[in-house]
Short mmCIF file of N, CA and C in Angstrom, two decimals:
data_model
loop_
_atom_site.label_atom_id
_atom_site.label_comp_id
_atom_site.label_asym_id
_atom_site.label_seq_id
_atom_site.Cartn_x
_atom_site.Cartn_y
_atom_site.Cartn_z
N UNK P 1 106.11 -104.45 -15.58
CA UNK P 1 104.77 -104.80 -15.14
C UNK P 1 103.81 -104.39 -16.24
N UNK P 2 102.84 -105.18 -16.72
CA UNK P 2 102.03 -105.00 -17.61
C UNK P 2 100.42 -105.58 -17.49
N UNK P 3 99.61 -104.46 -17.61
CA UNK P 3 98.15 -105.28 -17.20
C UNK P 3 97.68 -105.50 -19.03
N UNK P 4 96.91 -106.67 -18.46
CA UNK P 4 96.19 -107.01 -19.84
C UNK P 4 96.60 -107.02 -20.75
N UNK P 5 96.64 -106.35 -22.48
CA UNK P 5 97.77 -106.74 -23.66
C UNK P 5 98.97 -106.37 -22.72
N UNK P 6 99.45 -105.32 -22.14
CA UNK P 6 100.47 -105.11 -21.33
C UNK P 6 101.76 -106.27 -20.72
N UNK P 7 100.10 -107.29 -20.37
CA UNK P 7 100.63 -108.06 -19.56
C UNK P 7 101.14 -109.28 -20.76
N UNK P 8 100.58 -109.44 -21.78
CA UNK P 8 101.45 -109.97 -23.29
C UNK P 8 102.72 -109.23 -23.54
N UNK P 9 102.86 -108.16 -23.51
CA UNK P 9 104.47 -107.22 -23.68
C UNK P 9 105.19 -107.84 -22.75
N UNK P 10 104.95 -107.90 -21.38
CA UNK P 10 105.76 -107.73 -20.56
C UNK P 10 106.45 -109.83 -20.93
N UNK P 11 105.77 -110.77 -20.81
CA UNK P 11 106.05 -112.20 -21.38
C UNK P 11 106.82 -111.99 -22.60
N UNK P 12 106.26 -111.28 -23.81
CA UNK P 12 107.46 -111.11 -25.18
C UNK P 12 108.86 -110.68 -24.38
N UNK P 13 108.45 -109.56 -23.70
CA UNK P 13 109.93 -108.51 -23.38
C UNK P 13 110.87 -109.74 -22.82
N UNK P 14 110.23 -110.80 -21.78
CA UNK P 14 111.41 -112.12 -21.38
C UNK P 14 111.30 -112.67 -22.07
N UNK P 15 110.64 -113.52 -23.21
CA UNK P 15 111.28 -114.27 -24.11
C UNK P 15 112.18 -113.78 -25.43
N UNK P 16 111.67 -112.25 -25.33
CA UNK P 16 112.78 -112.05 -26.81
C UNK P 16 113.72 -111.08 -26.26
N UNK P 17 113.80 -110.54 -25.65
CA UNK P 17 114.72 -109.41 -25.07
C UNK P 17 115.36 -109.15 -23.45
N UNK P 18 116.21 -108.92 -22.99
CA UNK P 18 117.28 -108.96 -22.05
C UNK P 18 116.42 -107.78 -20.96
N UNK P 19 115.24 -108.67 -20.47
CA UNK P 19 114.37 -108.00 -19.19
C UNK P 19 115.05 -108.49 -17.99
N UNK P 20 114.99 -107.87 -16.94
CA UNK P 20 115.62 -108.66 -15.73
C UNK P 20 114.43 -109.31 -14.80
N UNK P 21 113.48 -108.99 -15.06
CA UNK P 21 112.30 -109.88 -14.68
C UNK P 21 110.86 -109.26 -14.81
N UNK P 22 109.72 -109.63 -15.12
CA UNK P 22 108.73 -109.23 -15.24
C UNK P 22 107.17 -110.10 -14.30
N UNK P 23 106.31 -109.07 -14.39
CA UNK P 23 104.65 -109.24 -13.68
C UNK P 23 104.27 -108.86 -14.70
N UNK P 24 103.06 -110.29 -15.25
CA UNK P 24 102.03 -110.12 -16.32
C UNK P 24 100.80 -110.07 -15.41
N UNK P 25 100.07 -109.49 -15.36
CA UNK P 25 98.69 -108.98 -15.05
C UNK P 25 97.52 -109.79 -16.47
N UNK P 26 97.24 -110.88 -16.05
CA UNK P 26 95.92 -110.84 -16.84
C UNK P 26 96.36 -110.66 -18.43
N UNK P 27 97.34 -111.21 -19.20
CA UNK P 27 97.47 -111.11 -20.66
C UNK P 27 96.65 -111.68 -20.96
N UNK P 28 96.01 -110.76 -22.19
CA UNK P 28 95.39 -111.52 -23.09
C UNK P 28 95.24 -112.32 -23.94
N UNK P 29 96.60 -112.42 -24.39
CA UNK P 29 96.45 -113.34 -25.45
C UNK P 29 98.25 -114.37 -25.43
N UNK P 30 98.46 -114.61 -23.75
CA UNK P 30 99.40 -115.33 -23.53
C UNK P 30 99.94 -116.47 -24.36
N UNK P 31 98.13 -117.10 -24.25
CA UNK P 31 98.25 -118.60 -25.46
C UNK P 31 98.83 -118.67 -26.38
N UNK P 32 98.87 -117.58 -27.31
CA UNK P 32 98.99 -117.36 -28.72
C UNK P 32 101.19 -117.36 -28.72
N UNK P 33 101.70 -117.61 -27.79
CA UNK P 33 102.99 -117.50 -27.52
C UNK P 33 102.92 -118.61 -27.11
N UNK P 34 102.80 -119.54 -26.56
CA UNK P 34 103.18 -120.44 -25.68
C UNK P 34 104.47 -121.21 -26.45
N UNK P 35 105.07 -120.87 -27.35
CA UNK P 35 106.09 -121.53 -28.07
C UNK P 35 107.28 -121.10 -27.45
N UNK P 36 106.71 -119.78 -26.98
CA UNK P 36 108.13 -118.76 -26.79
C UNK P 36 108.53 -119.43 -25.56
N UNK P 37 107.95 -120.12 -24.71
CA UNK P 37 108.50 -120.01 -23.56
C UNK P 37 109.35 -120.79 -23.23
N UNK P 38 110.31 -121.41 -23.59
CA UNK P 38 111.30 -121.78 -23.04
C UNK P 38 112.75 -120.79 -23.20
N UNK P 39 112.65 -119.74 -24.23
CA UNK P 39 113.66 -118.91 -23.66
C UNK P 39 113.09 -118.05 -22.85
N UNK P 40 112.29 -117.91 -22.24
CA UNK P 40 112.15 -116.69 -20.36
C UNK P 40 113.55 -117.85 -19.74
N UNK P 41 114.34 -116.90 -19.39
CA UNK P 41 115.55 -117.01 -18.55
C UNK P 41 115.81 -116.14 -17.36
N UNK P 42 114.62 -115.36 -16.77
CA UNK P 42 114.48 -114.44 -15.80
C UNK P 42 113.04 -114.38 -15.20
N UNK P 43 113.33 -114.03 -13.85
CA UNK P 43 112.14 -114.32 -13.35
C UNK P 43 110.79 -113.68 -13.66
N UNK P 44 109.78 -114.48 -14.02
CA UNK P 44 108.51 -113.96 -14.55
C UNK P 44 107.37 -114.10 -13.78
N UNK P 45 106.36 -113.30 -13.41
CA UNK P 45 105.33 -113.67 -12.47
C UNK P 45 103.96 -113.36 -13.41
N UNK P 46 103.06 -114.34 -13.82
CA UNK P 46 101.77 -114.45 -14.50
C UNK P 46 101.01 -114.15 -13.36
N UNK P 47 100.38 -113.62 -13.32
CA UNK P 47 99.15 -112.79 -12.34
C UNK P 47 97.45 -113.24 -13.27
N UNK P 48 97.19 -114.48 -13.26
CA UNK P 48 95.82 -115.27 -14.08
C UNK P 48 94.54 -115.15 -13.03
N UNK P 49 93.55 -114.55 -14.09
CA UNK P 49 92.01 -114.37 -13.61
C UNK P 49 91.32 -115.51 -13.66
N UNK P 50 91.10 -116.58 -12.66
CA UNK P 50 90.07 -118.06 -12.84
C UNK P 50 89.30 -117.41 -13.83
N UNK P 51 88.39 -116.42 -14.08
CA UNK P 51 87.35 -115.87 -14.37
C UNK P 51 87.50 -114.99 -15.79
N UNK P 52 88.13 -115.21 -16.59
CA UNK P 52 89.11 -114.48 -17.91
C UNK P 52 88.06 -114.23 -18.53
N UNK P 53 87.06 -113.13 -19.16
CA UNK P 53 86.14 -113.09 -20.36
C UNK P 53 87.39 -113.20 -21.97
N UNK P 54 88.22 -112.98 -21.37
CA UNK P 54 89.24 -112.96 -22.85
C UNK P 54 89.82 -113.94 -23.52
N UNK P 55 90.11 -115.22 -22.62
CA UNK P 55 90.47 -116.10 -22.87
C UNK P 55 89.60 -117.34 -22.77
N UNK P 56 89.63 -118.05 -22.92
CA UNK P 56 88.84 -119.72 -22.84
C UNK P 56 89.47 -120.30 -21.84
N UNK P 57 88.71 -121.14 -20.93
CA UNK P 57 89.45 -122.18 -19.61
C UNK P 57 90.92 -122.82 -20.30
N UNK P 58 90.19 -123.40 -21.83
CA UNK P 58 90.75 -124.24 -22.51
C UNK P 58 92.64 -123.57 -22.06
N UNK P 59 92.48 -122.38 -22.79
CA UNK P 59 93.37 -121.38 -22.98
C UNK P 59 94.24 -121.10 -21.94
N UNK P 60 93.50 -120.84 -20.58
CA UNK P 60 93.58 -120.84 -19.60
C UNK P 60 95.23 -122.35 -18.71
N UNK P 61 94.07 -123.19 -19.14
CA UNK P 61 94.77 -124.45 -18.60
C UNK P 61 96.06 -124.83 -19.37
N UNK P 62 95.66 -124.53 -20.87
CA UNK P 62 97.28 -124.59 -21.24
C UNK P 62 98.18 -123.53 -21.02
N UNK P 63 97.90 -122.53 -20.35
CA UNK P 63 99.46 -121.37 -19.98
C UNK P 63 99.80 -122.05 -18.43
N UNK P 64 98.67 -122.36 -17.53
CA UNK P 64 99.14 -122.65 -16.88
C UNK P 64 100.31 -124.24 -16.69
N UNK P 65 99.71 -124.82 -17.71
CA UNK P 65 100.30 -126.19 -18.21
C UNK P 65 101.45 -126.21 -18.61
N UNK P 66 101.89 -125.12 -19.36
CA UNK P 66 103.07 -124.56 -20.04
C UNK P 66 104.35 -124.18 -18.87
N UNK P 67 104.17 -123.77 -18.03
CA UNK P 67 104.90 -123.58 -16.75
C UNK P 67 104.89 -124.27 -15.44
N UNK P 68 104.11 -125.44 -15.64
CA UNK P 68 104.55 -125.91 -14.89
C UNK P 68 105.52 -126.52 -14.29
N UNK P 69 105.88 -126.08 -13.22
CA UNK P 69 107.39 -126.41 -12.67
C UNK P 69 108.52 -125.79 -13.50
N UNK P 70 107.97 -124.80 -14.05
CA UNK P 70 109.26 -124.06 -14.61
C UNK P 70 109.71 -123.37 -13.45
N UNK P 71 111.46 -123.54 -13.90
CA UNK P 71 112.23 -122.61 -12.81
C UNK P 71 112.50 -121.17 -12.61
N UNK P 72 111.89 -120.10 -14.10
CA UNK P 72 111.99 -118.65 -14.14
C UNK P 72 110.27 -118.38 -14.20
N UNK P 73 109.28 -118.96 -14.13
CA UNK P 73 108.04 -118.51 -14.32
C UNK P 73 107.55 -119.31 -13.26
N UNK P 74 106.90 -118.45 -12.70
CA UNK P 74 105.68 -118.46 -11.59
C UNK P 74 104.66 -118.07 -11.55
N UNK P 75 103.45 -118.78 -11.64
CA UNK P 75 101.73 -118.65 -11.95
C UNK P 75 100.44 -118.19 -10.55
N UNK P 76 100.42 -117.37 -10.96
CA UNK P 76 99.33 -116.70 -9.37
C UNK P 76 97.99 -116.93 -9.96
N UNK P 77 97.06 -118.00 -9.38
CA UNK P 77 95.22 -117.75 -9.96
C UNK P 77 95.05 -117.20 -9.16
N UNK P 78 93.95 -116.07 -9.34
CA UNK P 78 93.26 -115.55 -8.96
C UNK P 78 91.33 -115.39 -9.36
N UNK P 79 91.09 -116.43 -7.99
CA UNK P 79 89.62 -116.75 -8.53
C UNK P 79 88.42 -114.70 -8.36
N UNK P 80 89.19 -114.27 -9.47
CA UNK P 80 88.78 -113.55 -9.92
C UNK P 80 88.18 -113.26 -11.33
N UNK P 81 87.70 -112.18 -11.68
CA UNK P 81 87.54 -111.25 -13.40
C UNK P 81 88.68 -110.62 -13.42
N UNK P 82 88.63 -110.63 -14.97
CA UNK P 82 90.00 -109.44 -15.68
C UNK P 82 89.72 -108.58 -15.26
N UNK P 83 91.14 -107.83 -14.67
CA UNK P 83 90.80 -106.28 -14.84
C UNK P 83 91.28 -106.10 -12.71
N UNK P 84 91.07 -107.74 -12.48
CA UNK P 84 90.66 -107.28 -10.47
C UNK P 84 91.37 -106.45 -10.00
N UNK P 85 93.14 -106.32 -10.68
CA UNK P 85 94.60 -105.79 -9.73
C UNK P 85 93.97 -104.20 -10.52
N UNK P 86 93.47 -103.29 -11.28
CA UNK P 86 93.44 -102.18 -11.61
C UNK P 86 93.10 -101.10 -10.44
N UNK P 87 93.63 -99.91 -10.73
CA UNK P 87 93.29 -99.13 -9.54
C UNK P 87 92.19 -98.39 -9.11
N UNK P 88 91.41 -98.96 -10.11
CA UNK P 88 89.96 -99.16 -10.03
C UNK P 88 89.23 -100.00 -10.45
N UNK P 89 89.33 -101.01 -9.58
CA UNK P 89 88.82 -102.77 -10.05
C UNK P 89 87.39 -102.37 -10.12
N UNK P 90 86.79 -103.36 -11.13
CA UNK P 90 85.45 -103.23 -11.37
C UNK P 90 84.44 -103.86 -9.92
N UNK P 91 84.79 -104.79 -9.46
CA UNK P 91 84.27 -105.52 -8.13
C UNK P 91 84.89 -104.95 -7.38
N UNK P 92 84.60 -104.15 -5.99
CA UNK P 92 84.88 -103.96 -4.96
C UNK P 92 85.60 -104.72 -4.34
N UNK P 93 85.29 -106.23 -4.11
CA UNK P 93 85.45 -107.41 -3.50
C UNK P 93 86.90 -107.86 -3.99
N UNK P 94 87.17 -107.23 -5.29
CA UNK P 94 88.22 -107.86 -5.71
C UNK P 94 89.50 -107.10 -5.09
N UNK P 95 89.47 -106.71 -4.01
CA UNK P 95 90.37 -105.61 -3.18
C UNK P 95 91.73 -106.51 -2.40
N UNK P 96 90.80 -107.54 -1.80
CA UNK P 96 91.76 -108.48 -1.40
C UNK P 96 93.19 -109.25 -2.27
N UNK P 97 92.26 -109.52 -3.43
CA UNK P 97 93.65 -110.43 -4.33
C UNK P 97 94.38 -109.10 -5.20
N UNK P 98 94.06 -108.08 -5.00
CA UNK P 98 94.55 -107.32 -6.07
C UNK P 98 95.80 -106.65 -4.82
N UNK P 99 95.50 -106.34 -3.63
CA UNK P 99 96.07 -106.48 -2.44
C UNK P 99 97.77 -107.52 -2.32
N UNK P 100 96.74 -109.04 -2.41
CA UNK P 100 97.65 -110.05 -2.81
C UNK P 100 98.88 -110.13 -3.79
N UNK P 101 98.31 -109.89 -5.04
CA UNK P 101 98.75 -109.64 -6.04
C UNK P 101 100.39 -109.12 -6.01
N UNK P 102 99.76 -107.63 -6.11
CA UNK P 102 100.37 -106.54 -5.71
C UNK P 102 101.60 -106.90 -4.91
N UNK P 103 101.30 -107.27 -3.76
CA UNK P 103 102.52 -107.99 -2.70
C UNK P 103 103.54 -108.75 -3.69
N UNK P 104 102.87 -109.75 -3.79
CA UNK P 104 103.93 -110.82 -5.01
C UNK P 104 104.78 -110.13 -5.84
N UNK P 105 104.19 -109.48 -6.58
CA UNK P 105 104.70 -108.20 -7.56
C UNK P 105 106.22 -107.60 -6.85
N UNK P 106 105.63 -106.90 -5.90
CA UNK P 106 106.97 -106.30 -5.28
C UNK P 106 107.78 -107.01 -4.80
N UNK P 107 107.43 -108.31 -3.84
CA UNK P 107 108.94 -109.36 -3.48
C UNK P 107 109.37 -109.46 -5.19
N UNK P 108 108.87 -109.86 -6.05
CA UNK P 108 109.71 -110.80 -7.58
C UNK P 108 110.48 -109.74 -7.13
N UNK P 109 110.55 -107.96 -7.72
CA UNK P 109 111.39 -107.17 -7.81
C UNK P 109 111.93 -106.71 -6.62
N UNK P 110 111.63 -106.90 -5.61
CA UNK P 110 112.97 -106.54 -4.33
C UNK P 110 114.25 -106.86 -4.79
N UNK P 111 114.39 -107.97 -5.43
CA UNK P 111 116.10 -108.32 -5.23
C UNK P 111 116.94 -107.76 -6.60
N UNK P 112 116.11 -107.40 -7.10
CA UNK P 112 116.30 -106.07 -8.19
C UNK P 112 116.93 -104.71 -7.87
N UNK P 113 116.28 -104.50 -6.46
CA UNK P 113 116.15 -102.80 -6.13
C UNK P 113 117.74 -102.31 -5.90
N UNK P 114 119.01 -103.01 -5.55
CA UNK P 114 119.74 -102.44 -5.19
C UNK P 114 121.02 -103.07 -6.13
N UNK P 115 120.53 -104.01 -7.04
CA UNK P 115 121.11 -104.53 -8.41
C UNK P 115 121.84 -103.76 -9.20
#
């Protein structure tokens, strides 16, 4: 699990190295990979802010474009700001999807837990 550049580690760690699945939180600079992705061979969950100060829509629309209908990567928007899932989100309001989030997060890795 990785928030923000974090959440760039955790996307490298499945395309270049033998992760058993990962949650990107809000990477920053996802775009700048989008080549890599056809070796993720394990399940990956992108956790995306509608609302990114870091990235461009532009930017935006092509990661999500990039996975579409892929069978190891799965894309969560969240019509939120960067930063909403932290354990001290800057918006109050953002309690609900970070809530959400969070949930998703833990089913990807349930079927992990006794692996």
């Amino acid at each position: 699990i990785g928030f923000c550049f974090g959440g760039n580690l955790v996307y490298l760690s499945l395309a270049r190295h033998d992760a058993d699945a990962g949650a990107s939180y809000y990477g920053t600079r996802l775009h700048d990979y989008l080549d890599e992705a056809t070796a993720i061979e394990k399940p990956l969950m992108l956790n995306i802010s509608e609302h990114d100060h870091t990235y461009s829509e532009t930017d935006r629309d092509r990661i999500l474009a990039t996975f579409d209908g892929s069978e190891f990567v799965t894309t969560q928007i969240y019509a939120e700001r960067h930063g909403f899932a932290h354990h001290l989100p800057a918006n109050p309001d953002d309690a609900e999807a970070k809530k959400i989030a969070h949930g998703r997060t833990f089913e990807l890795f349930a079927p992990l837990k006794d692996a």
